[in-house]
Amino acid sequence: MNTIGIAIGVLGLSLILIFVWMITLSMRRRRMETEKIAKEEAYRRALQRMRDQERKERLFKAESGHIPTMLYLAKEAERTNYKEAFFWYEKAAQMDNLNGMYGLVRICRRMKDDLVLREKLHFWETYIRANEGDLHAKLDAGKALIYGRGTDVNVAKGLTLIHEAADHNLMDAIIYMGDWSVSKDNISQSPSDSTYWYNKAAKMDSKVGMMKLGLNYLKGVGVSIDHRKACYWLERASEQGSAEAMYYAGDAWMDFGVNGNAVAYIWLFLSAHFGYEPAKLMRDNVGTKIGVDSVVGLQSLAKPLQKKIASGAVHPHSIIRALNKLYKRPIPIPHKGEEVDDGEIIESPTNDIFESIDGEMEIPFEQHEQAEVEKVESTPTVKSQYDEGFQQQKSVSFDYTPR
């Protein structure tokens, strides 16, 4: 009996010990799991702090002008946040980075319904072509930069682009530079530059350049007033069929000298015939001064000229020479191989406009480095980037502030 009792006691004690051991083991396992979870949480927090610190450093570098970091942030954000991606691509694009421009175009193409982004898309597509050497695109991008169409206003940068196109003899750019030199929007006007550019255009047989050079001589813009040279260039443009130049030639001759009104009537009659409306009233006013008989005679003289001009069969100086002979005019006609004396015109444009607004141009924080560039996909052509698969997004606001 005692043996059985002892056995039962030992068994009970064993069960108690086993139970206590199991509880202890369970508590130990639970403590180990808690410690493991705590360690993992601490590791995650430390990793997150490292990531936050790394992002702060990247933001600082990007905000300081480090282009590869801008592109990295833009590419990362493009997956989930178009607003942020747009912000960094635009920053890089404004610093003339080609990948930034392509990225910005790609983002804008995903938002075709947004009118503001559509205008930005047009600008950056044009600017990319300008960077590739398209002279017409340089002119268009330059105008957009000057007037802030699809981009921020940057007059100095816009003028640089247009100046490059003008230096490569793009006629529209040459005329624009002449116009800009005396424009009310130009904070550093230079009439002498205006005459320089118009003279360059005139020597390239531009009728617009000839007309505007003639007007500068007529009004004394950038040169001394010279009626003879003014009429020479206005009539050169008129010989090429410019109805507006004919009008100004008529205006220049009106009430000038003995035969001025006769010459004026001829040019005003031709200008009105070729569709320049303001010439009609001035022609009629001159007609009342010279009388009906003179008007009939001048019309019979002007009609053959009208046919030649319309057919493009007028040789340079032929009409000027004929009018000189008929009315004993002293309009200078250079000999073959010679040019009209332009000694007063400056030999090259001044740089005052660039110096006065150069401060507006953004200067990169440092030269473009290669660090982190491998994380940014290259963009070989516009088309390959534009046509990547994506879902059409709704129009959104792109007022993003990095944080």
CSV table of C-alpha atoms in Angstrom, one decimal:
chain,number,residue,atom,x,y,z
A,1,MET,CA,0.0,0.0,0.0
A,2,ASN,CA,2.8,2.3,0.9
A,3,THR,CA,4.6,1.4,-2.3
A,4,ILE,CA,1.5,2.2,-4.3
A,5,GLY,CA,1.2,5.5,-2.5
A,6,ILE,CA,4.8,6.3,-3.0
A,7,ALA,CA,4.5,5.5,-6.8
A,8,ILE,CA,1.4,7.7,-7.0
A,9,GLY,CA,3.2,10.5,-5.3
A,10,VAL,CA,6.2,10.2,-7.5
A,11,LEU,CA,4.0,10.1,-10.6
A,12,GLY,CA,2.1,13.1,-9.5
A,13,LEU,CA,5.3,15.0,-8.7
A,14,SER,CA,6.6,14.0,-12.1
A,15,LEU,CA,3.5,15.3,-13.8
A,16,ILE,CA,3.7,18.6,-11.9
A,17,LEU,CA,7.4,18.9,-12.9
A,18,ILE,CA,6.5,18.1,-16.5
A,19,PHE,CA,3.7,20.7,-16.4
A,20,VAL,CA,6.1,23.3,-14.9
A,21,TRP,CA,8.7,22.5,-17.5
A,22,MET,CA,6.2,22.9,-20.3
A,23,ILE,CA,5.0,26.2,-18.9
A,24,THR,CA,8.6,27.4,-18.6
A,25,LEU,CA,9.4,26.2,-22.1
A,26,SER,CA,6.3,27.9,-23.5
A,27,MET,CA,7.2,31.2,-21.7
A,28,ARG,CA,10.8,30.9,-23.0
A,29,ARG,CA,9.6,30.4,-26.5
A,30,ARG,CA,7.1,33.3,-26.2
A,31,ARG,CA,9.9,35.5,-24.8
A,32,MET,CA,12.2,34.5,-27.7
A,33,GLU,CA,9.5,35.3,-30.2
A,34,THR,CA,8.8,38.6,-28.6
A,35,GLU,CA,12.5,39.4,-28.6
A,36,LYS,CA,12.7,38.4,-32.3
A,37,ILE,CA,9.7,40.6,-33.2
A,38,ALA,CA,11.2,43.5,-31.3
A,39,LYS,CA,14.5,43.0,-33.1
A,40,GLU,CA,12.8,42.8,-36.4
A,41,GLU,CA,10.8,46.0,-35.6
A,42,ALA,CA,14.0,47.7,-34.5
A,43,TYR,CA,15.6,46.7,-37.7
A,44,ARG,CA,12.7,47.9,-39.8
A,45,ARG,CA,12.7,51.2,-37.9
A,46,ALA,CA,16.5,51.6,-38.4
A,47,LEU,CA,16.1,50.6,-42.1
A,48,GLN,CA,13.3,53.2,-42.5
A,49,ARG,CA,15.4,55.8,-40.8
A,50,MET,CA,18.2,55.0,-43.2
A,51,ARG,CA,15.8,55.2,-46.2
A,52,ASP,CA,14.4,58.5,-44.9
A,53,GLN,CA,17.8,59.9,-44.4
A,54,GLU,CA,18.9,58.7,-47.9
A,55,ARG,CA,15.8,60.3,-49.4
A,56,LYS,CA,16.5,63.6,-47.6
A,57,GLU,CA,20.0,63.5,-48.9
A,58,ARG,CA,18.7,62.8,-52.4
A,59,LEU,CA,16.2,65.6,-52.2
A,60,PHE,CA,18.9,68.0,-51.0
A,61,LYS,CA,21.2,67.0,-53.9
A,62,ALA,CA,18.3,67.3,-56.4
A,63,GLU,CA,17.2,70.6,-55.1
A,64,SER,CA,20.8,71.8,-55.3
A,65,GLY,CA,20.8,71.1,-59.0
A,66,HIS,CA,22.2,67.5,-59.2
A,67,ILE,CA,20.6,66.3,-62.4
A,68,PRO,CA,21.3,62.5,-62.1
A,69,THR,CA,19.5,62.6,-58.7
A,70,MET,CA,16.6,64.5,-60.2
A,71,LEU,CA,16.2,61.8,-62.8
A,72,TYR,CA,16.4,59.0,-60.3
A,73,LEU,CA,13.7,60.6,-58.1
A,74,ALA,CA,11.5,61.2,-61.2
A,75,LYS,CA,11.9,57.7,-62.4
A,76,GLU,CA,11.0,56.3,-59.0
A,77,ALA,CA,8.0,58.5,-58.7
A,78,GLU,CA,6.8,57.8,-62.2
A,79,ARG,CA,5.4,54.4,-61.0
A,80,THR,CA,3.1,55.9,-58.4
A,81,ASN,CA,3.1,59.7,-58.4
A,82,TYR,CA,2.9,61.5,-61.7
A,83,LYS,CA,2.9,64.8,-59.9
A,84,GLU,CA,6.3,64.3,-58.3
A,85,ALA,CA,7.7,62.7,-61.5
A,86,PHE,CA,6.6,65.7,-63.5
A,87,PHE,CA,8.2,68.1,-61.0
A,88,TRP,CA,11.6,66.5,-61.2
A,89,TYR,CA,11.6,65.9,-64.9
A,90,GLU,CA,10.7,69.5,-65.5
A,91,LYS,CA,13.6,70.6,-63.2
A,92,ALA,CA,16.0,68.5,-65.1
A,93,ALA,CA,14.6,69.6,-68.5
A,94,GLN,CA,15.0,73.3,-67.6
A,95,MET,CA,18.7,72.6,-67.1
A,96,ASP,CA,18.9,71.3,-70.6
A,97,ASN,CA,19.0,67.6,-69.7
A,98,LEU,CA,17.8,65.5,-72.6
A,99,ASN,CA,16.5,62.6,-70.5
A,100,GLY,CA,14.5,65.1,-68.4
A,101,MET,CA,13.0,66.5,-71.6
A,102,TYR,CA,12.0,63.1,-72.8
A,103,GLY,CA,10.6,62.2,-69.4
A,104,LEU,CA,8.6,65.4,-69.3
A,105,VAL,CA,7.2,64.8,-72.7
A,106,ARG,CA,6.2,61.2,-71.7
A,107,ILE,CA,4.3,62.5,-68.7
A,108,CYS,CA,2.6,65.2,-70.7
A,109,ARG,CA,1.5,62.6,-73.3
A,110,ARG,CA,-0.2,60.6,-70.6
A,111,MET,CA,-2.3,63.7,-69.7
A,112,LYS,CA,-3.5,64.8,-73.2
A,113,ASP,CA,-6.8,66.2,-71.8
A,114,ASP,CA,-5.0,68.8,-69.7
A,115,LEU,CA,-4.7,72.0,-71.7
A,116,VAL,CA,-1.7,73.3,-69.7
A,117,LEU,CA,0.2,70.1,-70.1
A,118,ARG,CA,-0.7,70.1,-73.8
A,119,GLU,CA,1.0,73.5,-74.2
A,120,LYS,CA,4.0,72.2,-72.2
A,121,LEU,CA,4.1,69.1,-74.5
A,122,HIS,CA,4.2,71.3,-77.6
A,123,PHE,CA,7.0,73.4,-76.1
A,124,TRP,CA,9.3,70.5,-75.1
A,125,GLU,CA,8.8,68.7,-78.3
A,126,THR,CA,9.9,71.9,-80.1
A,127,TYR,CA,12.8,72.4,-77.7
A,128,ILE,CA,14.0,68.9,-78.3
A,129,ARG,CA,14.0,69.5,-82.0
A,130,ALA,CA,15.8,72.8,-81.4
A,131,ASN,CA,18.5,70.9,-79.4
A,132,GLU,CA,18.9,68.5,-82.4
A,133,GLY,CA,19.7,71.5,-84.6
A,134,ASP,CA,16.3,72.3,-86.2
A,135,LEU,CA,16.6,76.1,-87.0
A,136,HIS,CA,12.9,76.7,-87.3
A,137,ALA,CA,12.4,74.9,-83.9
A,138,LYS,CA,15.0,77.1,-82.4
A,139,LEU,CA,13.0,80.2,-83.5
A,140,ASP,CA,9.7,78.8,-82.2
A,141,ALA,CA,11.3,77.6,-78.9
A,142,GLY,CA,13.0,80.9,-78.4
A,143,LYS,CA,9.7,82.8,-78.8
A,144,ALA,CA,8.0,80.5,-76.4
A,145,LEU,CA,10.8,81.2,-73.8
A,146,ILE,CA,10.6,84.9,-74.3
A,147,TYR,CA,6.8,85.1,-73.8
A,148,GLY,CA,6.4,82.1,-71.4
A,149,ARG,CA,4.3,79.9,-73.7
A,150,GLY,CA,4.4,76.3,-72.2
A,151,THR,CA,7.4,77.1,-70.0
A,152,ASP,CA,8.7,79.7,-67.6
A,153,VAL,CA,9.9,83.1,-69.1
A,154,ASN,CA,13.6,83.1,-69.8
A,155,VAL,CA,14.3,85.9,-72.2
A,156,ALA,CA,18.1,85.4,-72.3
A,157,LYS,CA,17.8,81.7,-73.2
A,158,GLY,CA,15.1,82.4,-75.8
A,159,LEU,CA,17.2,85.1,-77.4
A,160,THR,CA,20.2,82.8,-77.5
A,161,LEU,CA,18.3,80.2,-79.4
A,162,ILE,CA,16.9,82.8,-81.9
A,163,HIS,CA,20.4,84.4,-82.3
A,164,GLU,CA,21.8,80.9,-83.1
A,165,ALA,CA,19.2,80.5,-85.8
A,166,ALA,CA,19.8,84.0,-87.2
A,167,ASP,CA,23.6,83.3,-87.3
A,168,HIS,CA,22.8,80.3,-89.4
A,169,ASN,CA,20.9,82.6,-91.8
A,170,LEU,CA,17.3,81.6,-91.0
A,171,MET,CA,15.5,84.5,-92.4
A,172,ASP,CA,12.6,84.6,-90.0
A,173,ALA,CA,15.0,84.6,-87.1
A,174,ILE,CA,17.0,87.4,-88.6
A,175,ILE,CA,13.9,89.5,-89.1
A,176,TYR,CA,12.8,88.7,-85.5
A,177,MET,CA,16.1,89.8,-84.1
A,178,GLY,CA,15.7,93.1,-86.0
A,179,ASP,CA,12.2,93.5,-84.6
A,180,TRP,CA,13.2,92.6,-81.1
A,181,SER,CA,16.0,95.2,-81.0
A,182,VAL,CA,13.5,98.0,-81.0
A,183,SER,CA,10.5,96.1,-79.4
A,184,LYS,CA,8.8,97.6,-76.4
A,185,ASP,CA,9.2,94.3,-74.7
A,186,ASN,CA,13.0,94.6,-74.9
A,187,ILE,CA,14.4,96.2,-71.8
A,188,SER,CA,17.7,97.0,-73.6
A,189,GLN,CA,16.6,98.3,-77.0
A,190,SER,CA,19.3,98.8,-79.6
A,191,PRO,CA,18.3,100.6,-82.8
A,192,SER,CA,21.7,100.0,-84.3
A,193,ASP,CA,21.2,96.3,-83.9
A,194,SER,CA,17.9,96.6,-85.6
A,195,THR,CA,19.5,98.1,-88.6
A,196,TYR,CA,22.3,95.5,-88.6
A,197,TRP,CA,19.8,92.6,-88.7
A,198,TYR,CA,17.6,94.2,-91.4
A,199,ASN,CA,20.7,95.0,-93.5
A,200,LYS,CA,21.8,91.3,-93.2
A,201,ALA,CA,18.3,90.2,-94.3
A,202,ALA,CA,18.3,92.8,-97.2
A,203,LYS,CA,21.6,91.5,-98.5
A,204,MET,CA,20.1,88.0,-98.5
A,205,ASP,CA,17.3,89.3,-100.9
A,206,SER,CA,14.6,89.4,-98.2
A,207,LYS,CA,11.9,91.8,-99.3
A,208,VAL,CA,10.8,92.2,-95.6
A,209,GLY,CA,14.4,93.0,-94.7
A,210,MET,CA,14.7,95.5,-97.5
A,211,MET,CA,11.5,97.2,-96.5
A,212,LYS,CA,12.4,97.4,-92.8
A,213,LEU,CA,15.9,98.6,-93.6
A,214,GLY,CA,14.4,101.3,-95.8
A,215,LEU,CA,12.0,102.4,-93.0
A,216,ASN,CA,15.0,102.6,-90.6
A,217,TYR,CA,16.8,104.9,-93.0
A,218,LEU,CA,13.6,106.9,-93.5
A,219,LYS,CA,13.0,107.4,-89.8
A,220,GLY,CA,16.7,107.5,-88.6
A,221,VAL,CA,16.5,104.3,-86.5
A,222,GLY,CA,20.1,103.1,-85.8
A,223,VAL,CA,21.4,105.3,-88.7
A,224,SER,CA,21.2,108.9,-89.8
A,225,ILE,CA,18.1,109.8,-91.8
A,226,ASP,CA,18.8,109.2,-95.5
A,227,HIS,CA,15.9,109.6,-97.9
A,228,ARG,CA,17.8,108.3,-100.9
A,229,LYS,CA,18.9,105.0,-99.2
A,230,ALA,CA,15.4,104.7,-97.7
A,231,CYS,CA,13.7,104.9,-101.1
A,232,TYR,CA,16.3,102.6,-102.6
A,233,TRP,CA,15.6,99.8,-100.2
A,234,LEU,CA,11.8,100.4,-100.2
A,235,GLU,CA,11.8,100.3,-104.0
A,236,ARG,CA,14.0,97.2,-104.1
A,237,ALA,CA,11.4,95.4,-101.9
A,238,SER,CA,8.7,96.8,-104.1
A,239,GLU,CA,10.3,95.4,-107.2
A,240,GLN,CA,10.0,91.9,-105.6
A,241,GLY,CA,6.3,92.4,-105.2
A,242,SER,CA,5.9,93.6,-101.6
A,243,ALA,CA,2.6,95.6,-101.6
A,244,GLU,CA,3.4,96.9,-98.1
A,245,ALA,CA,6.9,98.2,-99.3
A,246,MET,CA,5.1,99.9,-102.3
A,247,TYR,CA,2.9,101.7,-99.8
A,248,TYR,CA,5.8,102.9,-97.7
A,249,ALA,CA,7.7,103.9,-100.9
A,250,GLY,CA,4.7,106.0,-101.9
A,251,ASP,CA,4.5,107.5,-98.5
A,252,ALA,CA,8.2,108.4,-98.6
A,253,TRP,CA,7.8,110.2,-102.0
A,254,MET,CA,4.6,112.0,-101.2
A,255,ASP,CA,5.1,115.8,-101.2
A,256,PHE,CA,8.8,115.3,-101.6
A,257,GLY,CA,10.4,117.5,-104.3
A,258,VAL,CA,9.0,118.5,-107.7
A,259,ASN,CA,8.0,115.0,-108.9
A,260,GLY,CA,7.5,113.3,-105.6
A,261,ASN,CA,3.8,113.0,-105.8
A,262,ALA,CA,4.0,111.5,-109.3
A,263,VAL,CA,6.4,108.8,-108.0
A,264,ALA,CA,4.2,108.4,-104.9
A,265,TYR,CA,1.1,107.8,-107.0
A,266,ILE,CA,2.8,105.1,-109.1
A,267,TRP,CA,3.8,103.1,-106.0
A,268,LEU,CA,0.5,103.6,-104.2
A,269,PHE,CA,-1.4,102.6,-107.3
A,270,LEU,CA,0.6,99.4,-107.5
A,271,SER,CA,0.3,98.8,-103.8
A,272,ALA,CA,-3.5,99.1,-103.9
A,273,HIS,CA,-3.6,96.8,-107.0
A,274,PHE,CA,-1.7,94.1,-105.1
A,275,GLY,CA,-4.2,94.3,-102.2
A,276,TYR,CA,-2.7,96.6,-99.6
A,277,GLU,CA,-5.9,98.4,-98.3
A,278,PRO,CA,-4.3,101.4,-96.6
A,279,ALA,CA,-2.7,102.4,-100.0
A,280,LYS,CA,-6.1,103.1,-101.6
A,281,LEU,CA,-7.0,106.1,-99.4
A,282,MET,CA,-3.5,107.5,-99.7
A,283,ARG,CA,-3.5,106.9,-103.5
A,284,ASP,CA,-6.7,108.9,-103.8
A,285,ASN,CA,-5.4,111.7,-101.7
A,286,VAL,CA,-2.3,112.0,-103.9
A,287,GLY,CA,-4.5,111.8,-107.0
A,288,THR,CA,-6.5,114.9,-105.9
A,289,LYS,CA,-3.2,116.8,-105.6
A,290,ILE,CA,-1.8,116.0,-109.0
A,291,GLY,CA,-5.0,116.2,-111.1
A,292,VAL,CA,-7.0,113.9,-113.3
A,293,ASP,CA,-4.8,114.2,-116.4
A,294,SER,CA,-1.7,113.3,-114.4
A,295,VAL,CA,-3.5,110.4,-112.8
A,296,VAL,CA,-4.5,108.9,-116.2
A,297,GLY,CA,-0.9,109.2,-117.5
A,298,LEU,CA,0.6,107.7,-114.4
A,299,GLN,CA,-1.8,104.8,-114.5
A,300,SER,CA,-0.9,104.0,-118.1
A,301,LEU,CA,2.7,104.1,-116.9
A,302,ALA,CA,2.1,101.9,-113.9
A,303,LYS,CA,0.1,99.1,-115.6
A,304,PRO,CA,3.0,97.6,-117.5
A,305,LEU,CA,5.0,97.6,-114.3
A,306,GLN,CA,2.1,95.9,-112.6
A,307,LYS,CA,2.2,93.0,-115.1
A,308,LYS,CA,5.9,92.6,-114.8
A,309,ILE,CA,5.9,92.6,-111.0
A,310,ALA,CA,3.0,90.1,-111.0
A,311,SER,CA,4.9,87.7,-113.3
A,312,GLY,CA,8.1,88.1,-111.3
A,313,ALA,CA,10.0,89.2,-114.4
A,314,VAL,CA,11.4,92.4,-112.8
A,315,HIS,CA,15.2,92.5,-112.8
A,316,PRO,CA,16.9,94.2,-109.8
A,317,HIS,CA,17.1,97.9,-110.1
A,318,SER,CA,15.2,98.0,-113.4
A,319,ILE,CA,12.2,100.0,-112.1
A,320,ILE,CA,14.4,102.2,-109.9
A,321,ARG,CA,16.6,103.0,-112.9
A,322,ALA,CA,13.6,103.8,-115.1
A,323,LEU,CA,12.1,106.1,-112.5
A,324,ASN,CA,15.5,107.7,-112.0
A,325,LYS,CA,15.8,108.4,-115.7
A,326,LEU,CA,12.2,109.6,-116.0
A,327,TYR,CA,12.1,112.0,-113.0
A,328,LYS,CA,15.8,112.8,-112.7
A,329,ARG,CA,16.0,111.2,-109.3
A,330,PRO,CA,19.3,110.8,-107.4
A,331,ILE,CA,18.5,107.4,-106.0
A,332,PRO,CA,21.9,105.5,-105.8
A,333,ILE,CA,22.2,102.3,-107.8
A,334,PRO,CA,25.3,100.3,-107.2
A,335,HIS,CA,27.3,99.0,-110.1
A,336,LYS,CA,27.5,95.3,-110.8
A,337,GLY,CA,29.4,93.5,-108.1
A,338,GLU,CA,29.1,96.5,-105.7
A,339,GLU,CA,26.8,97.1,-102.8
A,340,VAL,CA,25.1,100.1,-101.5
A,341,ASP,CA,27.2,102.1,-99.0
A,342,ASP,CA,26.4,100.9,-95.5
A,343,GLY,CA,29.3,102.5,-93.6
A,344,GLU,CA,27.1,103.7,-90.8
A,345,ILE,CA,25.7,100.2,-90.0
A,346,ILE,CA,27.5,98.3,-87.3
A,347,GLU,CA,29.6,95.2,-88.2
A,348,SER,CA,28.1,93.0,-85.5
A,349,PRO,CA,25.3,93.2,-83.0
A,350,THR,CA,25.9,94.3,-79.5
A,351,ASN,CA,25.6,92.0,-76.5
A,352,ASP,CA,23.9,94.4,-74.1
A,353,ILE,CA,20.7,92.5,-74.1
A,354,PHE,CA,22.4,89.3,-73.0
A,355,GLU,CA,24.5,91.1,-70.4
A,356,SER,CA,21.5,92.9,-68.9
A,357,ILE,CA,19.3,89.9,-68.4
A,358,ASP,CA,22.0,87.2,-68.0
A,359,GLY,CA,21.1,86.9,-64.3
A,360,GLU,CA,17.8,85.4,-65.2
A,361,MET,CA,19.4,82.2,-66.5
A,362,GLU,CA,19.6,79.2,-64.2
A,363,ILE,CA,23.2,77.9,-63.5
A,364,PRO,CA,23.5,74.2,-62.7
A,365,PHE,CA,24.7,73.4,-59.1
A,366,GLU,CA,27.5,71.2,-60.6
A,367,GLN,CA,28.4,69.4,-63.8
A,368,HIS,CA,26.3,66.4,-64.7
A,369,GLU,CA,27.7,63.4,-62.9
A,370,GLN,CA,27.3,59.8,-63.8
A,371,ALA,CA,26.3,58.6,-60.3
A,372,GLU,CA,22.9,56.9,-60.2
A,373,VAL,CA,22.4,57.4,-63.9
A,374,GLU,CA,22.4,53.6,-64.4
A,375,LYS,CA,19.1,53.6,-62.5
A,376,VAL,CA,17.6,56.0,-65.0
A,377,GLU,CA,16.5,54.4,-68.3
A,378,SER,CA,18.1,56.0,-71.3
A,379,THR,CA,15.8,57.6,-74.0
A,380,PRO,CA,17.2,57.0,-77.5
A,381,THR,CA,14.2,58.4,-79.4
A,382,VAL,CA,11.1,60.4,-78.7
A,383,LYS,CA,8.8,57.8,-80.3
A,384,SER,CA,10.1,54.8,-78.3
A,385,GLN,CA,9.4,56.6,-75.1
A,386,TYR,CA,6.1,58.1,-76.1
A,387,ASP,CA,4.6,54.8,-77.2
A,388,GLU,CA,5.3,52.8,-73.9
A,389,GLY,CA,2.3,51.1,-72.5
A,390,PHE,CA,0.3,53.1,-70.0
A,391,GLN,CA,-3.2,53.8,-68.9
A,392,GLN,CA,-4.8,57.2,-69.7
A,393,GLN,CA,-4.9,59.3,-66.6
A,394,LYS,CA,-7.3,62.1,-65.6
A,395,SER,CA,-6.2,65.7,-65.5
A,396,VAL,CA,-4.5,66.6,-62.3
A,397,SER,CA,-2.8,69.6,-60.6
A,398,PHE,CA,1.0,69.5,-60.9
A,399,ASP,CA,1.8,71.9,-57.9
A,400,TYR,CA,4.3,69.5,-56.2
A,401,THR,CA,6.5,70.5,-53.3
A,402,PRO,CA,9.3,68.0,-52.5
A,403,ARG,CA,9.3,66.7,-48.9
